[in-house]
PDB file of C-alpha atoms in Angstrom:
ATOM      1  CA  UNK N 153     -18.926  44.030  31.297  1.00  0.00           C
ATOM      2  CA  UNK N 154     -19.320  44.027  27.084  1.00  0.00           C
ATOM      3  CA  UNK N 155     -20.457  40.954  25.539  1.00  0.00           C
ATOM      4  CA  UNK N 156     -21.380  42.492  22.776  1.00  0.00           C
ATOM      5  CA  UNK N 157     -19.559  45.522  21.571  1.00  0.00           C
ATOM      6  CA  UNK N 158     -21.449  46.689  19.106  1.00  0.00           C
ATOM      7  CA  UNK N 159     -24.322  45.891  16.704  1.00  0.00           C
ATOM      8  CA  UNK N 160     -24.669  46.645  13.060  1.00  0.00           C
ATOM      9  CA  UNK N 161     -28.378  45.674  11.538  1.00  0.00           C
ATOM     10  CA  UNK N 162     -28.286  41.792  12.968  1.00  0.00           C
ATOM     11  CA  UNK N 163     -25.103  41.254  13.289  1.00  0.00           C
ATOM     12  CA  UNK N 164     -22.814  42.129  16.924  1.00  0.00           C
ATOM     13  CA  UNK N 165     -19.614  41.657  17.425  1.00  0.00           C
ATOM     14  CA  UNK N 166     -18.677  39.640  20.432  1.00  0.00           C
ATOM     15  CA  UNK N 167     -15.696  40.898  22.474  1.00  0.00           C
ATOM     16  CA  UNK N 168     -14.551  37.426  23.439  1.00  0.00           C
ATOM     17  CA  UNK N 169     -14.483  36.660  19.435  1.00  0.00           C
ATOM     18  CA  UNK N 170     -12.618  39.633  18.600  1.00  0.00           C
ATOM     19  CA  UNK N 171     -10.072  39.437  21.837  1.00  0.00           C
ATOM     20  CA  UNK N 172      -9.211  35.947  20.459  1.00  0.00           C
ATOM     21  CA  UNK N 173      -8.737  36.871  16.823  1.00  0.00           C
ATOM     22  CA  UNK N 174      -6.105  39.409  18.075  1.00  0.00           C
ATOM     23  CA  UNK N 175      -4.506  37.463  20.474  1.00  0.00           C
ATOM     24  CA  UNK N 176      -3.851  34.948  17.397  1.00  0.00           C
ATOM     25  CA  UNK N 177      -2.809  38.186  15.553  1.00  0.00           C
ATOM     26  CA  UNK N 178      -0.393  38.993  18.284  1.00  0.00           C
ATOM     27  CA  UNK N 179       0.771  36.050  18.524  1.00  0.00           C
ATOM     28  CA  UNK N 180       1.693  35.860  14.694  1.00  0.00           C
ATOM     29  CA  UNK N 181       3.222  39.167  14.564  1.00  0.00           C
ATOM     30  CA  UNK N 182       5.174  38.852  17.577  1.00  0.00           C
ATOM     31  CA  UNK N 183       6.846  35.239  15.567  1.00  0.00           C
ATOM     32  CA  UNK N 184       6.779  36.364  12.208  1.00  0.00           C
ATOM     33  CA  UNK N 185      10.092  38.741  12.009  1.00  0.00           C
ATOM     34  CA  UNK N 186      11.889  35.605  13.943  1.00  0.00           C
ATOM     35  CA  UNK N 187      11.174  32.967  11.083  1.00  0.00           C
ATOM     36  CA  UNK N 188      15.136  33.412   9.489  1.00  0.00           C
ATOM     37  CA  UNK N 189      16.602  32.009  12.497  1.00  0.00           C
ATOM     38  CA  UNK N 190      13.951  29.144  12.616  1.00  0.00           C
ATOM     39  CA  UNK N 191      14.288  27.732   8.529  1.00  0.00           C
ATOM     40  CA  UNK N 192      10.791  27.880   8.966  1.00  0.00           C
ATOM     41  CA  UNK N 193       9.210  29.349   5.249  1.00  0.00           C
ATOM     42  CA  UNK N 194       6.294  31.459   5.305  1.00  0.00           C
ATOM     43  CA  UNK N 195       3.650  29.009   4.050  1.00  0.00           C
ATOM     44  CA  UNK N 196       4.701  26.303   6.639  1.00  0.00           C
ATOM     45  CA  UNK N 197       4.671  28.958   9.782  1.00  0.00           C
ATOM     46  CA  UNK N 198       1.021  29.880   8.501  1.00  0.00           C
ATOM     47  CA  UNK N 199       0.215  26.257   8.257  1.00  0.00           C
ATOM     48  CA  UNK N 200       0.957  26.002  11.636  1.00  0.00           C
ATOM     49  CA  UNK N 201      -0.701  29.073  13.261  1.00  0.00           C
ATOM     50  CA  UNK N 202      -3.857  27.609  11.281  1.00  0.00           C
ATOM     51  CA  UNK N 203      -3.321  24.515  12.549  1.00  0.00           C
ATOM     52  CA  UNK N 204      -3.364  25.836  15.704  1.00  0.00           C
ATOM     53  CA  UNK N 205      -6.417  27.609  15.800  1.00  0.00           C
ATOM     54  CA  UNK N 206      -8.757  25.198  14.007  1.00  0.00           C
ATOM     55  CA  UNK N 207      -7.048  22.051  17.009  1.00  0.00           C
ATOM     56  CA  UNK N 208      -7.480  24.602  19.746  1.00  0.00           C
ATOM     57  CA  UNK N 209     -10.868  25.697  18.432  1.00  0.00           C
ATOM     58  CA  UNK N 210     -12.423  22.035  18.095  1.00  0.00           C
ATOM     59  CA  UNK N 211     -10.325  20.900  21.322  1.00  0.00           C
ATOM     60  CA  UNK N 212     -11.122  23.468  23.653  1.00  0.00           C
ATOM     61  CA  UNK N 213     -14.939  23.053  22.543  1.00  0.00           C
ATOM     62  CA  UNK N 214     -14.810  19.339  23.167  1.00  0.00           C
ATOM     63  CA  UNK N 215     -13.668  19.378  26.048  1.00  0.00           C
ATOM     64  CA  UNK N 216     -16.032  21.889  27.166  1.00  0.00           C
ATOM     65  CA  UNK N 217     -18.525  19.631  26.372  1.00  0.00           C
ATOM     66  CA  UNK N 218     -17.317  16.706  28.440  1.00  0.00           C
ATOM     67  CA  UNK N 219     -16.596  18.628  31.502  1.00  0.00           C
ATOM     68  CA  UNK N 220     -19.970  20.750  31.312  1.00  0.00           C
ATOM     69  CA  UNK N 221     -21.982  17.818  30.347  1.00  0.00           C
ATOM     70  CA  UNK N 222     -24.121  18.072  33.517  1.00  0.00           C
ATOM     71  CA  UNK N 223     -25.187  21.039  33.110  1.00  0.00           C
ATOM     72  CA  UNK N 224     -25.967  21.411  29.327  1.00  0.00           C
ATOM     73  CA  UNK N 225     -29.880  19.960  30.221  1.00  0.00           C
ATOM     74  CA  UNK N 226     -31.428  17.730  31.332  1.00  0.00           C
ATOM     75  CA  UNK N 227     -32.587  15.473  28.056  1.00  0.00           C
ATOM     76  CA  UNK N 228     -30.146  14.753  24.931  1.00  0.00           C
ATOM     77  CA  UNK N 229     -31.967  16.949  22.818  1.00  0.00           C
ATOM     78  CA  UNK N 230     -31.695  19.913  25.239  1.00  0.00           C
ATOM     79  CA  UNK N 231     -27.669  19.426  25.675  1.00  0.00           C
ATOM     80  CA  UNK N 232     -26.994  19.569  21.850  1.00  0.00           C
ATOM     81  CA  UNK N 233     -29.361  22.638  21.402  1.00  0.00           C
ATOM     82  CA  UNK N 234     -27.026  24.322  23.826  1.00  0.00           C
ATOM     83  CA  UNK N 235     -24.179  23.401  22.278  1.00  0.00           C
ATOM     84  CA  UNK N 236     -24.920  24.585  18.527  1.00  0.00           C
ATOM     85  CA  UNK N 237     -26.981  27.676  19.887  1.00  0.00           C
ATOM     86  CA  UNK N 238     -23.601  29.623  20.187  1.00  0.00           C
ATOM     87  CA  UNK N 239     -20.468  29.106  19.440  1.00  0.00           C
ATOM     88  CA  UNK N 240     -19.075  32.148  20.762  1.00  0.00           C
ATOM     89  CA  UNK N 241     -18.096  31.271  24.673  1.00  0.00           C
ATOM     90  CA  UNK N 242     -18.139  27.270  26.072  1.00  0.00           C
ATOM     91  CA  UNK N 243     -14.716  26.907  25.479  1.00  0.00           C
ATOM     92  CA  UNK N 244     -11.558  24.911  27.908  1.00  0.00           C
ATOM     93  CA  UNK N 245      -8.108  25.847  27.247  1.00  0.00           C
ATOM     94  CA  UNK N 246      -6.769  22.619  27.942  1.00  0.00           C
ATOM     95  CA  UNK N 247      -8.396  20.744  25.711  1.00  0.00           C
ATOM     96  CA  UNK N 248      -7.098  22.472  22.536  1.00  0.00           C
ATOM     97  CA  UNK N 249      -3.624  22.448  23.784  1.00  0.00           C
ATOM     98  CA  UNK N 250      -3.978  18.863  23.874  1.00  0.00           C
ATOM     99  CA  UNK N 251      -5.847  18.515  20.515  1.00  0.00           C
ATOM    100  CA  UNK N 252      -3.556  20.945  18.691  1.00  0.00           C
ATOM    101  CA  UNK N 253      -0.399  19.463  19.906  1.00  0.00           C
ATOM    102  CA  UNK N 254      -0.953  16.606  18.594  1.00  0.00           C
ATOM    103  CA  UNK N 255      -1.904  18.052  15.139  1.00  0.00           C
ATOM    104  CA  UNK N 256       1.148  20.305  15.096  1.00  0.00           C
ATOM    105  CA  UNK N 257       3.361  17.460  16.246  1.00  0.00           C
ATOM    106  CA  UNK N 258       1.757  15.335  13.165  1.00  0.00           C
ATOM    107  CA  UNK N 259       2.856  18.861  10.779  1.00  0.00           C
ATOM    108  CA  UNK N 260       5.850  19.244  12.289  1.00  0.00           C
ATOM    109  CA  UNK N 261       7.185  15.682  11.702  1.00  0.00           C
ATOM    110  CA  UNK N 262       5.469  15.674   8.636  1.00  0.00           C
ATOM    111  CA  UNK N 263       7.427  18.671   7.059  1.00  0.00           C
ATOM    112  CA  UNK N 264      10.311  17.026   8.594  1.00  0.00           C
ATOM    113  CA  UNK N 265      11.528  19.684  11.107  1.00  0.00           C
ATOM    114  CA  UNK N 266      13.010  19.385  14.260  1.00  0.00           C
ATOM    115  CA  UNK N 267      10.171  19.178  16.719  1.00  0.00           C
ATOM    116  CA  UNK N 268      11.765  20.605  19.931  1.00  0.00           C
ATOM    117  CA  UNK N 269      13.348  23.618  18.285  1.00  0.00           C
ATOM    118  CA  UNK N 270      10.339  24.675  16.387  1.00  0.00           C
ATOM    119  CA  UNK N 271       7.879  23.885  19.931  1.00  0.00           C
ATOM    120  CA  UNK N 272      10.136  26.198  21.415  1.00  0.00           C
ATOM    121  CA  UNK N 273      10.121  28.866  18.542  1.00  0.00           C
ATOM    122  CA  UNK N 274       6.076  28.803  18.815  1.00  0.00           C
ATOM    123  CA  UNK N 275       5.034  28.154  22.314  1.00  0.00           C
ATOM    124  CA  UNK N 276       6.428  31.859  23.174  1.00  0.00           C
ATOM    125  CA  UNK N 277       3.531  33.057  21.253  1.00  0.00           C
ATOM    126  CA  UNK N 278       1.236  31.104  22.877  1.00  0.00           C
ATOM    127  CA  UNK N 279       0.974  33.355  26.770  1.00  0.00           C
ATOM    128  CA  UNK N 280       0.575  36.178  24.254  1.00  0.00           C
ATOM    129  CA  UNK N 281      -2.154  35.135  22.527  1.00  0.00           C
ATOM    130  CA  UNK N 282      -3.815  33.621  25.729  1.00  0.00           C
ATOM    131  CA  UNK N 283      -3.531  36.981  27.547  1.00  0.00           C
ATOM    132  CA  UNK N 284      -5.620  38.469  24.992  1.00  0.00           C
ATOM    133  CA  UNK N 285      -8.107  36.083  25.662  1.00  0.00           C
ATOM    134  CA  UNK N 286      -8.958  36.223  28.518  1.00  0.00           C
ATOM    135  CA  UNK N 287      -9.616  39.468  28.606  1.00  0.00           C
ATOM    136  CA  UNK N 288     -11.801  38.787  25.477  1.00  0.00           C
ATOM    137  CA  UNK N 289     -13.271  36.223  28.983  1.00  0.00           C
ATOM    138  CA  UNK N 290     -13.554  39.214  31.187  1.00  0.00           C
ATOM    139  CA  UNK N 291     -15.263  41.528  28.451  1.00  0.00           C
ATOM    140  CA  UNK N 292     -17.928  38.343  28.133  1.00  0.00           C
ATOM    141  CA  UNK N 293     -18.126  37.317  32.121  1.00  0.00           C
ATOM    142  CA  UNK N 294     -16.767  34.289  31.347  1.00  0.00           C
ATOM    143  CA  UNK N 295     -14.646  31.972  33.674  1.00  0.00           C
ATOM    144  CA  UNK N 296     -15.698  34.530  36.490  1.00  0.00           C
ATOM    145  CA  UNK N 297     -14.394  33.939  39.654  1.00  0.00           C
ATOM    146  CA  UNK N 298     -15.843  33.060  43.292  1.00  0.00           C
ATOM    147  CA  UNK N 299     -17.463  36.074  46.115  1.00  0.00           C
ATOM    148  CA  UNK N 300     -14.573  37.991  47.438  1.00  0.00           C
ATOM    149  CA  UNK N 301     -14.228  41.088  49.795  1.00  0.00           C
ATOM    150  CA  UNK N 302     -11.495  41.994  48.377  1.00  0.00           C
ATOM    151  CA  UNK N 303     -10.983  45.914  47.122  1.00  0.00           C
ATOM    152  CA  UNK N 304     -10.200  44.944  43.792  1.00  0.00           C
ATOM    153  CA  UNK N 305     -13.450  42.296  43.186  1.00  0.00           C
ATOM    154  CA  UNK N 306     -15.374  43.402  40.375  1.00  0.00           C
ATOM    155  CA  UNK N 307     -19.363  43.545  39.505  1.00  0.00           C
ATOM    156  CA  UNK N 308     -20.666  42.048  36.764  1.00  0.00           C
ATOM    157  CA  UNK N 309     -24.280  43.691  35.748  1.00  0.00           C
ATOM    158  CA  UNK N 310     -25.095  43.297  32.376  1.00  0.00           C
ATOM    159  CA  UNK N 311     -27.418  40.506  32.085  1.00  0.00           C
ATOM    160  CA  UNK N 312     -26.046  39.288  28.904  1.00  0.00           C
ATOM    161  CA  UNK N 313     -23.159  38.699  30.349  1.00  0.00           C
ATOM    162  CA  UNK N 314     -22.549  34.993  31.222  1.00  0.00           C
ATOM    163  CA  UNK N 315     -22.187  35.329  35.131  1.00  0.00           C
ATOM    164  CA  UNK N 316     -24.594  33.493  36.527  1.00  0.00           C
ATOM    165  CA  UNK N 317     -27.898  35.439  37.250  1.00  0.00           C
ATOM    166  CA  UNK N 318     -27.412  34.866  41.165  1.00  0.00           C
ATOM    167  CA  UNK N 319     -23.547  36.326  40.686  1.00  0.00           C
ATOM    168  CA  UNK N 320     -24.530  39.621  38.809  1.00  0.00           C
ATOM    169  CA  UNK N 321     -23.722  42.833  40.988  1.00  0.00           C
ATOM    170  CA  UNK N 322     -21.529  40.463  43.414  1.00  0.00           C
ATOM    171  CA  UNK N 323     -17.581  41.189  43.980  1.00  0.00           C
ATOM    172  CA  UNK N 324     -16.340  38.622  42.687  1.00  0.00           C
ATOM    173  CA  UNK N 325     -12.413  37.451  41.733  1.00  0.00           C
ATOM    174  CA  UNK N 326     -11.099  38.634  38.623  1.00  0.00           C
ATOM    175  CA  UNK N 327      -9.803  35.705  37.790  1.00  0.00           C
ATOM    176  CA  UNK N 328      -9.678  36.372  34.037  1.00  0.00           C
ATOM    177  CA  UNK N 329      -7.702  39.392  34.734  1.00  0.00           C
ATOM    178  CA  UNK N 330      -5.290  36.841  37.216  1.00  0.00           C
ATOM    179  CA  UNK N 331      -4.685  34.477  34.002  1.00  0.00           C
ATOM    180  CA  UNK N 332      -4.235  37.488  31.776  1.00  0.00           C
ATOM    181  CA  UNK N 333      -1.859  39.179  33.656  1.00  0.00           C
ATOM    182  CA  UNK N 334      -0.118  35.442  34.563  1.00  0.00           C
ATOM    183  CA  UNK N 335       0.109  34.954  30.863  1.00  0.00           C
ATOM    184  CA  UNK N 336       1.752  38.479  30.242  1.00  0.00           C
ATOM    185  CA  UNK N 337       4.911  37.707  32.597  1.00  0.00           C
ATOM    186  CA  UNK N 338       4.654  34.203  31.391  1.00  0.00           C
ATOM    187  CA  UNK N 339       5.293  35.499  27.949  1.00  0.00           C
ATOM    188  CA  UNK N 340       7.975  38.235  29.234  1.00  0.00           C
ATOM    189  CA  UNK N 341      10.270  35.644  31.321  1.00  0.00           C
ATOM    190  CA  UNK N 342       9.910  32.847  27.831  1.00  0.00           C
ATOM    191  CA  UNK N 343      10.417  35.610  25.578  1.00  0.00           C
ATOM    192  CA  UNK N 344      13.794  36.762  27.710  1.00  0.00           C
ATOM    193  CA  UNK N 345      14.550  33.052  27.838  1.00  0.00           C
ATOM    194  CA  UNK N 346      14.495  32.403  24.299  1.00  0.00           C
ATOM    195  CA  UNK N 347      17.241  35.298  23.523  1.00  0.00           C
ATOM    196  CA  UNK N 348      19.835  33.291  25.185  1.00  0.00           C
ATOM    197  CA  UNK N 349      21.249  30.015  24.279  1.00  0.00           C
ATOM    198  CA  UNK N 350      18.853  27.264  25.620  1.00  0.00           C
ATOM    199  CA  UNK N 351      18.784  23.064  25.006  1.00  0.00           C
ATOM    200  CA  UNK N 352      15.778  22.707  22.555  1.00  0.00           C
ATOM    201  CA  UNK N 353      12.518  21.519  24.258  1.00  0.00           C
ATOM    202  CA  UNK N 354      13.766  23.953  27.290  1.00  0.00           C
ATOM    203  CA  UNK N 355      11.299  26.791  26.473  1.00  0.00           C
ATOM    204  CA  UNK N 356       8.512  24.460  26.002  1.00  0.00           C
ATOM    205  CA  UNK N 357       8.994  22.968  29.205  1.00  0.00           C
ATOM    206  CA  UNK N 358       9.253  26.066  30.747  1.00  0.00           C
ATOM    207  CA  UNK N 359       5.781  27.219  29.499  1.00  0.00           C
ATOM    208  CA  UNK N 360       4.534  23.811  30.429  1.00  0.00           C
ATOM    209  CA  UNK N 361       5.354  23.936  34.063  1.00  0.00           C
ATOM    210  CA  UNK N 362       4.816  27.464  34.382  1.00  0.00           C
ATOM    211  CA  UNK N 363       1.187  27.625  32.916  1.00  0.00           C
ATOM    212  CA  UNK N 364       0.100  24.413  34.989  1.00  0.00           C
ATOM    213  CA  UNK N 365       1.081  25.926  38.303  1.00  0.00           C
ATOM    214  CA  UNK N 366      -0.551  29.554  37.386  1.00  0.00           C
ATOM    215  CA  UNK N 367      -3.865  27.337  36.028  1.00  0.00           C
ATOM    216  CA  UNK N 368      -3.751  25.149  39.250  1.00  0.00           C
ATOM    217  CA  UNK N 369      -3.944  28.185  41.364  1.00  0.00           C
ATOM    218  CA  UNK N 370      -6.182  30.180  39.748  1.00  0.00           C
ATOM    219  CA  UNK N 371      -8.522  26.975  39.954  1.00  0.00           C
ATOM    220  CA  UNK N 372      -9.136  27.355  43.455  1.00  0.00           C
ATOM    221  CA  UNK N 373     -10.760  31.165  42.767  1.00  0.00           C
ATOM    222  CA  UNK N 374     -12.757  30.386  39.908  1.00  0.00           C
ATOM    223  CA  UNK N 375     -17.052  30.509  40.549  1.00  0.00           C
ATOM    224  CA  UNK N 376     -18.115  28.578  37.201  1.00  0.00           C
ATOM    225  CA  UNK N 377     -18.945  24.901  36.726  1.00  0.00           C
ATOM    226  CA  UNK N 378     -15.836  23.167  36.939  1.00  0.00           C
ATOM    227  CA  UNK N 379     -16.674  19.899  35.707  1.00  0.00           C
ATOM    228  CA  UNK N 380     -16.935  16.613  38.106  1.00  0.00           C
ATOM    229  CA  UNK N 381     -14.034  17.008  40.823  1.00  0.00           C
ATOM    230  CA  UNK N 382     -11.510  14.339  41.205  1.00  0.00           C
ATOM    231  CA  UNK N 383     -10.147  13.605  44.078  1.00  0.00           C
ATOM    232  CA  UNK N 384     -10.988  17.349  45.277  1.00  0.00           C
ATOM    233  CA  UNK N 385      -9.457  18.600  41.817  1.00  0.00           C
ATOM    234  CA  UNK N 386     -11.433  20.225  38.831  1.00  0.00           C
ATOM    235  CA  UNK N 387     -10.782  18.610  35.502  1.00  0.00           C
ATOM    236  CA  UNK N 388      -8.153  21.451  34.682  1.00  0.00           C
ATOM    237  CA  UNK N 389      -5.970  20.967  37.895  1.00  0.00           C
ATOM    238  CA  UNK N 390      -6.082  17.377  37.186  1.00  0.00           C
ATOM    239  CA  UNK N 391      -4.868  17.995  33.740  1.00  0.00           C
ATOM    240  CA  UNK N 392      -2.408  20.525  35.117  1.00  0.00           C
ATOM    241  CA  UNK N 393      -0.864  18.095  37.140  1.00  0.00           C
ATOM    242  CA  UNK N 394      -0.651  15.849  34.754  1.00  0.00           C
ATOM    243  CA  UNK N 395       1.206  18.246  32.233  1.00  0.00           C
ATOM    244  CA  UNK N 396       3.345  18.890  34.976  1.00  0.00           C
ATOM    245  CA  UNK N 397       4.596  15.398  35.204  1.00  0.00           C
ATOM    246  CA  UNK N 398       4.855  15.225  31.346  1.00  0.00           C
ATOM    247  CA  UNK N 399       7.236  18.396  31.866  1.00  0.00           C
ATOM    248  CA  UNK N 400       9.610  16.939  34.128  1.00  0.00           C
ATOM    249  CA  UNK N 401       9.863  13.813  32.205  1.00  0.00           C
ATOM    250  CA  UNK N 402      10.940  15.788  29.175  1.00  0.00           C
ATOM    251  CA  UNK N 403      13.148  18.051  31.497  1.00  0.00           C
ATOM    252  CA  UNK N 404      14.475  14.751  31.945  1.00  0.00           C
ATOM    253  CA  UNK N 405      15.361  13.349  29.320  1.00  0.00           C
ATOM    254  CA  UNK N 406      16.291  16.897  27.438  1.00  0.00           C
ATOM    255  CA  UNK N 407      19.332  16.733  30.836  1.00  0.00           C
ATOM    256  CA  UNK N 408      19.648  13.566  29.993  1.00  0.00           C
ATOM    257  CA  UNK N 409      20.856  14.405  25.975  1.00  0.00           C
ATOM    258  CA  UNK N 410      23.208  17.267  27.052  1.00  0.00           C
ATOM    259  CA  UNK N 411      25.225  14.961  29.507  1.00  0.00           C
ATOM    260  CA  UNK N 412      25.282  12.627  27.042  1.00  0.00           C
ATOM    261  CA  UNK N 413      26.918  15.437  24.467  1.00  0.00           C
TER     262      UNK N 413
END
């Protein structure tokens, strides 16, 4: 596809860079004009959206790292040049949800506010902003699916694009466009959700258990190094599962508080 969208002198603008700058955008914009019915101030909701992106930045990175260890090189010195050469792509959503959770649940109780009700208030941003990403993945031929025969595979030809040299000019899934278009009705049905009155921790566990399933599924289509399988599952569909459980044990004790009054 585009890698690269442009270049001025030495310096090129990545699409995957600029995708995930606006998807942060969109994601700010879209919760911005809701802050009154939050309590949230300005400088605290901007704390958190750069919280955010500096936990989901290192995160996703690091955990990049541990699942594509393999294949960085073969001696230490060739694995960390790969890692510093660019930091543009190499990225795992999973692990900076992890990391930045727990840095926004650190804020959160920090500046004292209630922790459900303001998850809930930002995780609706979050399928927004993801959505935007991945196409940002699909402009860089990143997270590329498997060989399909199916009408709407897509070609990858550019060979600065990071499909892998034996993939180029092969249909292959879209699964970026899957995830992107998961994350768009994601956002739609938490969005429509969060209009009405709703238990606080609800919408979060709604986006919880409705971004595992999507991610275990599209798992199964994806063509890039997964990381070392467990138990027949990539790193992310174990991680899925896992965020699954944590779901339903906060759907149950959320149930648990409203028969309780």
């Amino acid at each position: 596809m585009h890698p690269v969208l442009f270049h001025i002198g030495s310096f090129e603008l990545a699409s995957y860079g600029l995708m995930t700058a606006l998807g942060y955008a969109a994601a700010a914009l879209y919760l911005l004009p809701k802050l009154k019915k939050t309590g949230i101030d300005k400088d605290t909701f901007w704390n958190l959206i750069f919280i955010a992106f500096i936990g989901a930045l290192a995160g996703s990175k690091l955990l990049y790292i541990v699942v594509s260890w393999p294949e960085l090189g073969n001696t230490l010195a060739e694995k960390i040049t790969n890692i510093v050469r660019d930091f543009r792509y190499g990225f795992v959503f999973f692990g900076g949800m992890i990391v930045s959770v727990g840095a926004l649940v650190w804020y959160i109780k920090k500046k004292k506010l209630p922790l459900l009700k303001t998850a809930d208030f930002l995780i609706v941003g979050l399928p927004l902003g993801h959505a935007f990403g991945r196409i940002g993945c699909f402009l860089a031929g990143c997270c590329y699916g498997r060989p399909t025969g199916m009408p709407w595979g897509v070609t990858f030809t550019d060979p600065h694009s990071l499909v892998a040299p034996e993939l180029l000019g092969v249909h292959l899934h879209p699964t970026q466009l899957y995830e992107a278009a998961g994350n768009l009705i994601l956002f739609f049905l938490l969005h429509r959700a969060s209009q009405k009155q709703h238990p606080a921790g609800s919408i979060l566990i709604e986006y919880v258990l409705g971004y595992s399933v999507m991610r275990f599924i599209i798992e199964f289509f994806r063509g890039d190094f997964r990381g070392e399988y467990i138990l027949g599952l990539s790193p992310s569909q174990a991680i899925a599962l896992a965020a699954a459980a944590g779901a339903f044990i906060l759907w149950y004790r959320v149930r648990k508080v409203q028969r309780n009054g």
